[in-house]
């Protein structure tokens, strides 16, 4: 049987899962990596803050910010025998930022940057910093070329595709015309201070100060002066990341739930990805309620008594959920055409062990389908 | 109003993505308004959904009356920034001269968390706002807050600013906001969860983070989508394989609902359950059902 996921995997060395929070994106990312390994393609799945149970299932409990191979025993316990190694890592945002500064900043600037309060906000709290570091890591892992397939689970975003924009945003911060205009005289003079803001227009500086306090500008200026030493590497990386995201060997797997409010978000993601010239291999609709098998209606119709009433009630509820999902899927199919849809049923229990991950992969691989005749177990 | 919340003026509703925060916010707001409290329900820079659930037209960034005692707003950064700047700077002319300057825009964009601060600031400003007779304009404000990780970031912003930004208008505003958020007599966090393993675990983590990092006091858990037991074991042994499978499925979900409630009870907070609502068009009628469930805790 053909499967768009299978095709995408054959033609790609980077797969990114994208979608809004709570749709099972991390599970799908793990599923892709597992399936690749089972089929003989060594894989690495890079996630941010995955659900603990999934991490445990992958044997990742004790892991920090580094790559680890899923132990053979973990697979054996699930009755699986992968033909290539599978690796996984959890990204620690703060640690990754610190590593980046330590690797790239000139020795005399490192401490100054790491201790600056703006840096600390940037590396932990600033919107976009997670997304940026995830893109950095993707590029780095790809560059190392150790893994034939790299699966990157993007952070759950509040605002659409923050991660696409993140490298540009960081660059914007460092490489903005306004910033240059403010910084250039200072760089030339080899010193920097509020004098600069006098050059830049004291009225403006004074008014901002009323807002933020005078020292804030001073500290921000210091931070910028130090971090400017990284601008070139940020710029280079933003460019490279963008190229990698648009490369023909990179594909996106958009994950969504079948509920209408999720569908609208998914369509929006899909549009944005296409506008950005990114290839969407498939839209995975996760946790679909399977339709009620017709013979069950017949059986219940022949019954009587309180059990019949309870069963009928249950069938009606399940039917309502399945009908709603079908409507959502129809809408998605129309609005995302010609991108193929891959349907994954709702399992009675959360997917959090390798066996369940494997079972999920059979739907991605086209070996099992959401079937009207039989509800998913 | 649920006892744990009845004397609180600020309710912050949060939880994992997709658990029904907006549904619960809308229901709490409706219930609050009906109890005679002048209530404002706020969404934070998102696709507006509260008004639709309540069967009303969209309101956008202006505080708008929906029905007796009930107002709604979707706070957005541009408008909030302008309002905030005008409050600090007092004069419109200065605002345009300064804030439309490209250098200033640049700086404002990168001052850490200023955007979140003004969003939160606008909401909390409404909490302090008074009418001419000296009474509060709103007796109660309900925030449909962002999902877990973003909620922690959002609610930590005043503290981050206090720690990052030296004294000035911004940091003194951050200080009163922080004080208001951590004041357990005024403010309550409401944690919304679903009877599934991952949302329940995330609720426990969220509780921990709110207490440890934001120093807030969650006061209620709403377990949404609760499935009550329906089939006995005897039932589940009757009929065809398909029928048994259907009943086992239901039993499994009911068991998970029970187990989720038990796990969440360990937080030591009241846990209110809201039954799973099956409705072809999830709107006002469904919200009324949620209101009844919240008013009649089982």
XYZ file of C-alpha atoms in Angstrom:
675
model
C 0.000 0.000 0.000
C 1.273 3.475 -0.712
C 1.677 6.011 2.027
C 2.670 9.663 1.755
C 4.645 9.302 4.986
C 6.546 6.361 3.622
C 7.349 8.298 0.454
C 8.387 11.355 2.443
C 10.715 9.253 4.547
C 12.320 7.705 1.504
C 13.000 11.139 0.016
C 13.969 13.156 3.069
C 16.709 13.349 5.618
C 14.882 15.863 7.818
C 11.238 15.622 8.907
C 9.660 18.273 11.095
C 6.423 17.759 12.966
C 4.414 20.949 13.378
C 1.023 21.760 14.843
C -0.675 23.280 17.843
C -0.275 22.009 21.390
C -2.147 18.937 22.604
C -2.602 17.171 19.269
C 0.001 14.449 19.818
C 2.822 15.999 17.827
C 5.582 14.557 19.991
C 4.116 11.071 19.743
C 3.972 11.337 15.967
C 7.601 12.505 15.907
C 8.649 9.495 17.992
C 6.558 7.257 15.745
C 8.347 8.478 12.622
C 11.767 7.881 14.161
C 10.812 4.428 15.422
C 9.412 3.378 12.074
C 12.523 4.558 10.272
C 14.746 2.535 12.596
C 12.566 -0.544 12.181
C 12.832 -0.204 8.409
C 16.607 0.061 8.589
C 17.159 3.833 8.520
C 19.087 5.128 11.503
C 17.118 7.923 13.118
C 17.266 10.683 15.681
C 14.225 12.317 17.231
C 14.808 15.668 18.851
C 11.993 16.859 21.106
C 11.432 19.649 23.553
C 9.937 18.806 26.908
C 8.133 15.625 25.876
C 5.517 14.072 28.075
C 7.301 12.130 30.781
C 5.652 8.831 29.981
C 6.819 8.921 26.400
C 10.320 9.794 27.533
C 10.217 6.841 29.900
C 8.948 4.567 27.177
C 11.981 5.555 25.109
C 14.243 4.934 28.081
C 15.131 8.630 28.239
C 14.405 9.258 31.876
C 17.909 10.101 32.955
C 18.804 12.127 29.886
C 19.728 15.743 29.690
C 20.681 17.813 26.741
C 22.517 15.116 24.817
C 21.861 12.497 22.199
C 21.251 8.959 23.390
C 20.646 5.666 21.709
C 17.457 3.852 22.676
C 18.688 0.685 24.367
C 18.074 -2.698 22.712
C 16.349 -3.912 25.886
C 13.688 -1.224 25.537
C 12.881 -2.489 22.053
C 13.091 -6.137 23.085
C 10.616 -5.511 25.904
C 8.122 -4.276 23.313
C 8.870 -7.234 21.054
C 10.566 -5.025 18.454
C 13.832 -5.631 16.669
C 14.932 -2.488 14.813
C 17.261 -2.911 11.858
C 19.039 0.390 12.549
C 19.706 2.365 15.714
C 17.236 4.946 16.974
C 18.436 7.931 18.953
C 16.549 10.555 20.896
C 17.236 13.722 22.771
C 15.389 16.285 24.800
C 16.401 19.834 24.247
C 17.205 21.921 27.305
C 16.670 25.506 26.217
C 18.852 27.329 28.732
C 21.715 24.855 28.432
C 21.648 25.006 24.653
C 21.838 28.797 24.675
C 24.747 28.724 27.110
C 26.544 26.166 24.933
C 26.010 28.336 21.918
C 27.494 31.411 23.590
C 30.415 29.406 24.935
C 31.170 27.957 21.529
C 30.787 31.062 19.468
C 31.457 34.171 21.506
C 35.031 35.501 21.740
C 36.658 34.541 25.039
C 36.624 38.072 26.456
C 32.879 38.490 25.811
C 31.553 35.160 27.110
C 31.239 35.954 30.789
C 29.842 39.401 30.092
C 27.131 37.920 27.944
C 26.296 35.028 30.241
C 25.944 37.333 33.226
C 23.902 40.040 31.567
C 20.322 40.176 32.745
C 19.074 40.681 29.216
C 20.831 37.533 28.115
C 19.181 35.613 30.915
C 15.794 36.868 29.820
C 16.652 36.126 26.188
C 17.723 32.569 26.894
C 14.796 31.671 29.112
C 11.816 33.944 28.850
C 11.969 35.821 25.569
C 9.333 34.684 23.112
C 11.025 32.911 20.216
C 14.120 31.760 22.084
C 12.902 28.142 22.294
C 12.105 28.157 18.641
C 15.442 29.648 17.742
C 17.453 27.121 19.670
C 15.421 24.239 18.239
C 16.324 25.429 14.738
C 19.993 25.755 15.743
C 20.002 22.207 17.018
C 18.327 20.913 13.896
C 20.979 22.514 11.745
C 23.808 21.264 13.907
C 22.537 17.665 13.968
C 21.982 17.729 10.239
C 25.431 19.132 9.635
C 27.044 16.363 11.692
C 25.388 13.911 9.319
C 25.400 11.107 11.857
C 21.754 10.249 11.359
C 20.241 9.239 8.021
C 16.881 10.568 9.269
C 16.446 13.484 11.621
C 12.977 14.040 13.106
C 12.499 17.416 14.748
C 9.526 18.002 16.985
C 8.880 21.752 16.943
C 7.881 23.522 20.169
C 4.167 23.938 20.772
C 3.594 27.412 19.464
C 1.073 29.917 20.700
C 1.501 31.945 17.573
C 1.529 29.952 14.393
C 4.931 29.215 13.046
C 7.133 31.111 15.459
C 9.994 28.811 14.679
C 10.122 29.834 11.037
C 10.519 33.387 12.091
C 12.755 32.889 15.116
C 16.164 33.098 13.416
C 15.064 36.250 11.635
C 13.809 37.724 14.850
C 17.121 37.193 16.598
C 18.873 38.682 13.578
C 16.500 41.579 13.592
C 17.516 42.222 17.132
C 21.196 42.355 16.289
C 21.202 43.560 12.768
C 18.439 46.112 12.644
C 19.018 49.430 10.887
C 17.919 51.258 13.983
C 20.369 49.307 16.100
C 23.213 49.983 13.701
C 22.387 53.631 13.662
C 22.627 53.693 17.420
C 25.676 51.496 17.728
C 27.946 52.523 14.901
C 29.349 55.734 16.423
C 29.968 53.861 19.645
C 31.802 51.053 17.958
C 33.918 53.553 16.107
C 34.687 55.391 19.317
C 35.453 52.107 21.059
C 33.199 52.986 23.940
C 29.573 53.062 24.599
C 27.323 54.887 26.936
C 24.366 57.103 27.290
C 26.239 59.730 25.325
C 25.267 57.719 22.346
C 21.648 58.266 23.038
C 22.356 61.953 23.130
C 23.756 61.591 19.673
C 20.724 59.556 18.752
C 18.380 62.256 19.987
C 18.101 63.112 23.633
C 14.379 63.756 23.491
C 13.692 60.235 22.351
C 16.094 58.704 24.828
C 14.629 60.701 27.682
C 11.122 59.654 26.827
C 11.988 55.966 26.589
C 13.747 56.300 29.914
C 10.573 57.518 31.519
C 9.107 54.269 30.443
C 11.811 51.802 31.281
C 14.162 53.582 33.656
C 17.491 55.020 32.526
C 19.604 52.041 33.488
C 17.616 49.695 31.291
C 18.872 51.387 28.191
C 22.410 51.306 29.491
C 22.196 47.591 30.182
C 20.522 46.817 26.923
C 23.248 48.770 25.178
C 25.967 46.811 26.994
C 24.294 43.570 26.104
C 24.025 44.510 22.484
C 27.602 45.609 22.309
C 28.769 42.238 23.635
C 26.409 40.036 21.723
C 27.205 41.837 18.493
C 30.299 39.660 18.411
C 27.875 36.854 17.535
C 25.954 38.674 14.846
C 27.856 37.179 11.946
C 27.361 33.653 13.156
C 23.679 34.309 13.841
C 23.252 35.730 10.372
C 25.019 32.841 8.736
C 22.982 30.367 10.742
C 19.637 32.043 10.051
C 20.416 31.831 6.364
C 21.507 28.197 6.557
C 18.510 27.181 8.631
C 16.168 28.735 6.147
C 17.888 26.895 3.306
C 17.636 23.624 5.162
C 13.932 24.163 5.865
C 13.307 24.798 2.180
C 15.573 22.016 0.906
C 13.972 19.317 -1.219
C 15.278 16.749 1.282
C 13.314 18.362 4.113
C 9.609 17.736 4.642
C 6.999 18.829 7.142
C 4.421 16.601 8.738
C 1.552 18.715 9.958
C -0.217 17.130 12.931
C -3.725 18.059 13.991
C -6.749 16.723 15.830
C -10.093 16.279 14.053
C -11.995 18.893 16.107
C -13.146 21.936 14.167
C -11.125 24.476 16.141
C -7.966 22.434 15.538
C -8.794 22.091 11.850
C -8.847 25.854 11.364
C -5.428 26.161 12.967
C -4.075 23.341 10.823
C -5.322 24.982 7.640
C -3.650 28.194 8.727
C -0.341 26.371 9.375
C -0.619 24.667 6.032
C -1.107 27.959 4.207
C 1.832 29.560 5.993
C 4.147 26.638 5.228
C 3.279 26.798 1.575
C 3.725 30.553 1.463
C 7.173 29.984 2.930
C 7.953 27.426 0.223
C 8.188 24.557 2.674
C 7.150 21.098 1.574
C 4.270 19.541 3.508
C 4.441 15.779 3.012
C 1.168 15.016 4.758
C -1.351 16.207 7.274
C -1.710 13.637 10.046
C -5.153 13.766 11.632
C -4.610 12.174 15.007
C -7.063 10.632 17.475
C -10.024 10.198 15.190
C -13.197 8.654 16.585
C -13.998 5.682 14.368
C -17.565 5.409 13.039
C -20.013 3.040 14.697
C -20.152 -0.262 12.803
C -23.638 -0.621 11.237
C -24.143 -4.166 12.514
C -23.883 -2.813 16.061
C -26.884 -0.550 15.473
C -28.799 -3.594 14.250
C -27.802 -5.674 17.228
C -28.820 -2.993 19.709
C -32.131 -2.459 17.906
C -32.987 -6.106 18.539
C -32.307 -5.803 22.293
C -34.591 -4.528 25.015
C -34.497 -3.314 28.585
C -32.115 -0.947 30.400
C -29.003 -2.347 28.705
C -30.442 -1.503 25.309
C -31.048 2.080 26.432
C -27.491 2.384 27.738
C -25.990 0.903 24.587
C -28.121 3.080 22.363
C -27.022 6.144 24.301
C -23.384 5.117 23.856
C -23.812 4.493 20.144
C -25.434 7.887 19.699
C -22.582 9.581 21.527
C -19.930 7.734 19.547
C -21.780 8.408 16.330
C -21.922 12.121 17.107
C -18.170 12.206 17.725
C -17.429 10.234 14.566
C -19.733 12.447 12.490
C -18.126 15.609 13.833
C -14.669 14.233 13.099
C -15.705 13.242 9.586
C -16.919 16.793 8.981
C -13.630 18.209 10.220
C -11.646 15.817 8.037
C -13.711 16.709 4.999
C -13.061 20.398 5.566
C -9.361 19.765 6.017
C -9.203 17.685 2.853
C -10.799 20.465 0.831
C -8.729 23.300 2.262
C -5.351 21.549 2.209
C -5.683 19.865 -1.195
C -3.652 18.381 -2.788
C -1.639 17.594 0.372
C -2.581 14.028 1.396
C -4.243 13.293 4.730
C -3.171 10.410 6.952
C -5.747 9.318 9.508
C -4.792 7.870 12.886
C -7.536 6.548 15.175
C -8.014 7.431 18.788
C -6.669 4.650 20.979
C -8.464 3.796 24.180
C -5.369 4.682 26.177
C -2.760 7.344 25.619
C 0.105 6.235 23.445
C 3.025 6.008 25.811
C 4.842 2.761 25.308
C 6.863 1.587 22.354
C 4.271 -1.003 21.450
C 1.594 1.651 21.117
C 4.014 3.856 19.179
C 4.598 0.934 16.844
C 0.858 0.391 16.449
C 0.476 4.079 15.544
C 3.202 3.744 12.929
C 1.175 1.146 11.073
C -1.406 3.849 10.319
C 1.291 6.254 9.166
C 2.752 3.534 6.970
C -0.552 2.719 5.319
C -0.648 -0.815 6.735
C -3.713 -0.093 8.813
C -6.529 2.298 8.088
C -9.258 3.937 10.087
C -12.022 1.590 9.129
C -15.750 2.114 9.340
C -16.322 -1.563 10.004
C -14.339 -1.863 13.189
C -13.627 0.665 15.909
C -9.996 1.033 16.912
C -9.010 -0.651 20.102
C -20.260 30.379 42.571
C -18.146 27.463 43.721
C -17.151 28.040 47.348
C -13.407 28.064 46.644
C -13.866 30.973 44.222
C -16.814 32.893 45.635
C -14.787 35.679 47.294
C -12.091 35.951 44.626
C -11.960 38.933 42.295
C -9.488 37.541 39.799
C -9.782 34.045 38.341
C -7.006 32.795 36.092
C -8.079 29.759 34.087
C -5.258 27.658 32.667
C -4.271 24.097 31.688
C -2.852 22.032 28.842
C -3.807 22.975 25.282
C -7.174 21.571 24.235
C -8.558 20.721 27.696
C -11.413 23.242 27.587
C -10.018 26.374 29.249
C -12.184 28.648 27.141
C -15.301 26.571 27.827
C -14.673 26.717 31.566
C -13.881 30.454 31.430
C -17.113 31.155 29.572
C -19.143 29.068 32.025
C -17.539 30.646 35.094
C -18.161 34.100 33.640
C -21.816 33.359 32.949
C -22.321 31.940 36.406
C -20.558 34.875 38.026
C -22.655 37.418 36.118
C -25.847 35.621 37.085
C -24.890 35.719 40.734
C -25.023 39.508 40.411
C -21.283 40.202 40.103
C -20.206 42.636 37.429
C -17.929 40.280 35.498
C -15.365 40.795 32.749
C -14.044 37.796 30.825
C -10.700 38.335 29.041
C -8.996 36.403 26.303
C -5.326 37.116 25.724
C -4.239 37.887 22.169
C -5.836 34.847 20.621
C -8.493 33.848 18.155
C -11.594 34.977 20.023
C -13.813 32.095 21.141
C -15.535 33.059 24.394
C -18.102 35.271 22.698
C -18.935 32.612 20.141
C -19.451 30.035 22.908
C -21.788 32.468 24.636
C -23.695 32.997 21.405
C -22.575 36.620 20.964
C -20.815 38.526 18.185
C -17.044 39.077 18.447
C -15.966 41.987 20.654
C -12.287 42.478 19.774
C -9.971 44.642 21.878
C -12.655 46.958 23.353
C -14.348 46.007 26.630
C -17.906 45.320 25.458
C -21.102 44.460 27.308
C -22.566 41.063 26.372
C -25.536 40.851 28.693
C -26.519 41.885 32.196
C -23.400 42.049 34.399
C -21.221 40.465 31.746
C -18.492 42.062 29.628
C -15.833 40.563 27.368
C -12.590 41.673 25.765
C -9.807 40.097 23.711
C -6.699 42.021 24.764
C -4.181 42.569 21.992
C -0.655 43.932 22.247
C -0.944 46.921 19.892
C -3.942 48.462 21.626
C -2.716 47.548 25.088
C 0.686 49.069 24.382
C -0.914 52.283 23.260
C -3.182 52.445 26.296
C -0.291 51.716 28.599
C 1.984 54.276 26.978
C -0.737 56.885 27.170
C -1.172 56.181 30.854
C 2.538 56.672 31.491
C 3.082 59.550 29.104
C -0.268 61.266 29.582
C -0.302 63.041 26.235
C -1.369 61.715 22.877
C 1.018 64.053 21.052
C 4.004 62.640 22.900
C 2.802 59.159 22.136
C 2.785 59.752 18.407
C 6.061 61.635 18.406
C 7.848 59.012 20.434
C 6.139 55.716 19.776
C 5.962 56.100 16.079
C 9.683 56.700 15.980
C 11.392 53.682 14.397
C 14.221 53.598 16.920
C 11.779 53.551 19.794
C 9.709 50.840 18.188
C 12.856 48.822 17.851
C 13.716 49.134 21.508
C 10.223 48.466 22.760
C 10.087 45.301 20.733
C 13.149 43.890 22.420
C 12.703 45.000 25.955
C 12.112 41.573 27.387
C 8.483 40.752 27.956
C 7.139 44.287 27.573
C 4.377 42.950 25.348
C 3.201 40.449 27.938
C 3.482 43.116 30.612
C 1.128 45.483 28.841
C -1.344 42.699 28.117
C -1.404 41.648 31.743
C -1.253 45.286 32.797
C -4.366 46.193 30.877
C -6.330 43.352 32.449
C -5.161 44.099 35.954
C -5.789 47.800 35.423
C -9.450 46.945 34.856
C -9.436 45.090 38.164
C -8.454 48.300 39.972
C -10.675 50.570 37.925
C -13.401 52.388 39.921
C -16.704 53.978 39.062
C -17.624 57.522 40.101
C -19.343 56.209 43.253
C -16.067 54.632 44.356
C -17.131 51.046 43.740
C -15.142 48.795 41.435
C -16.089 48.882 37.767
C -15.812 45.073 37.730
C -16.439 42.870 40.733
C -14.670 39.992 39.082
C -12.337 39.380 36.162
C -11.850 35.980 34.572
C -8.781 35.465 32.395
C -8.841 32.698 29.817
C -5.066 32.327 30.137
C -2.641 30.742 27.667
C -1.784 27.012 27.875
C 0.684 25.644 30.431
C 4.157 26.723 29.292
C 2.979 30.018 27.896
C 0.849 30.636 30.988
C 3.872 30.267 33.247
C 5.834 32.668 31.048
C 2.919 35.097 30.913
C 2.252 35.087 34.639
C 5.964 35.260 35.517
C 6.452 38.408 33.487
C 6.027 40.873 36.377
C 8.667 38.985 38.367
C 11.003 38.723 35.371
C 10.727 42.471 34.902
C 11.323 43.168 38.569
C 14.468 41.039 38.285
C 15.605 42.415 34.920
C 14.595 46.005 34.620
C 16.023 48.652 36.947
C 13.637 51.047 38.739
C 11.314 53.059 36.520
C 7.670 53.219 35.487
C 7.848 49.723 34.043
C 9.283 48.006 37.074
C 6.987 49.763 39.533
C 4.008 48.657 37.446
C 5.420 45.155 37.429
C 5.601 45.259 41.228
C 1.929 45.959 41.819
C 0.964 43.393 39.213
C 3.097 40.756 40.890
C 1.575 41.626 44.280
C -1.912 41.263 42.872
C -1.173 37.895 41.244
C 0.241 36.359 44.396
C -2.455 37.769 46.706
C -4.438 34.663 47.576
C -7.326 36.672 48.980
C -7.946 38.289 45.628
C -6.636 35.892 43.030
C -7.265 32.230 42.327
C -5.815 30.042 39.608
C -8.249 27.492 38.198
C -6.581 24.443 36.645
C -8.534 22.726 33.891
C -7.767 19.097 33.064
C -9.108 16.141 31.106
C -9.463 12.536 32.280
C -6.453 11.321 30.292
C -3.010 10.510 31.493
C -1.016 13.269 29.815
C -3.324 16.184 30.702
C -3.525 14.956 34.300
C 0.268 14.767 34.602
C 0.610 18.174 33.037
C -1.888 19.571 35.549
C 0.290 18.301 38.395
C 3.353 19.911 36.806
C 1.491 23.144 36.178
C 0.384 23.279 39.798
C 3.962 22.793 40.905
C 5.241 25.509 38.551
C 2.581 28.020 39.566
C 3.354 27.526 43.232
C 7.133 27.399 42.926
C 7.852 29.846 40.124
C 4.951 32.278 40.047
C 4.164 31.984 43.787
C 0.496 31.775 42.928
C -2.097 29.743 44.755
C -4.252 27.470 42.622
C -7.590 26.996 44.357
C -9.649 24.724 42.158
C -9.275 21.926 39.636
C -11.948 21.481 36.982
C -11.881 17.984 35.517
C -13.590 18.461 32.176
C -14.950 15.712 29.899
C -15.690 13.359 32.792
C -17.243 10.032 31.794
C -19.439 8.493 34.462
C -19.724 4.745 34.827
C -22.506 3.287 32.704
C -21.961 -0.454 32.186
C -21.633 -3.082 34.887
C -19.281 -6.021 34.388
C -22.383 -8.131 33.908
C -23.543 -5.815 31.083
C -20.146 -5.991 29.483
C -20.317 -9.779 29.290
C -23.459 -9.716 27.108
C -23.919 -9.450 23.358
C -21.632 -9.770 20.339
C -17.907 -9.137 20.353
C -18.515 -5.682 18.896
C -21.003 -4.831 21.631
C -18.617 -6.068 24.290
C -15.845 -4.027 22.775
C -18.040 -0.942 22.855
C -18.872 -1.512 26.509
C -15.293 -2.264 27.468
C -14.255 0.958 25.768
C -16.765 2.915 27.791
C -15.770 1.146 30.985
C -12.147 1.975 30.277
C -12.908 5.660 29.827
C -15.038 5.724 32.971
C -12.250 4.043 34.912
C -9.757 6.560 33.580
C -12.090 9.362 34.669
C -12.198 7.930 38.200
C -8.455 7.438 38.308
C -7.845 10.963 37.017
C -10.050 12.408 39.721
C -8.206 10.390 42.343
C -4.810 11.555 41.074
C -5.868 15.197 40.900
C -7.336 15.015 44.417
C -3.795 14.529 45.688
C -3.193 18.219 45.037
C -5.353 18.911 48.074
C -7.670 21.223 46.125
C -11.362 20.772 45.450
C -11.869 18.900 42.156
C -15.082 19.712 40.273
C -16.046 17.384 37.443
C -17.812 18.506 34.271
C -19.341 15.651 32.288
C -18.325 15.108 28.683
C -20.874 17.060 26.674
C -22.113 15.582 23.425
C -23.481 18.373 21.314
C -23.490 18.760 17.552
C -22.815 22.493 17.733
C -20.842 23.338 20.817
C -22.278 26.746 21.777
C -24.431 28.522 24.309
C -26.530 25.435 25.143
C -23.400 23.426 25.912
C -22.040 26.254 28.082
C -25.309 26.276 30.036
C -24.762 22.566 30.694
C -21.262 23.308 31.974
C -22.658 26.067 34.213
C -25.077 23.555 35.740
C -22.264 21.057 36.300
C -20.105 23.684 37.979
C -22.992 24.804 40.157
C -23.790 21.278 41.191
C -20.482 19.664 42.088
C -20.721 15.899 42.431
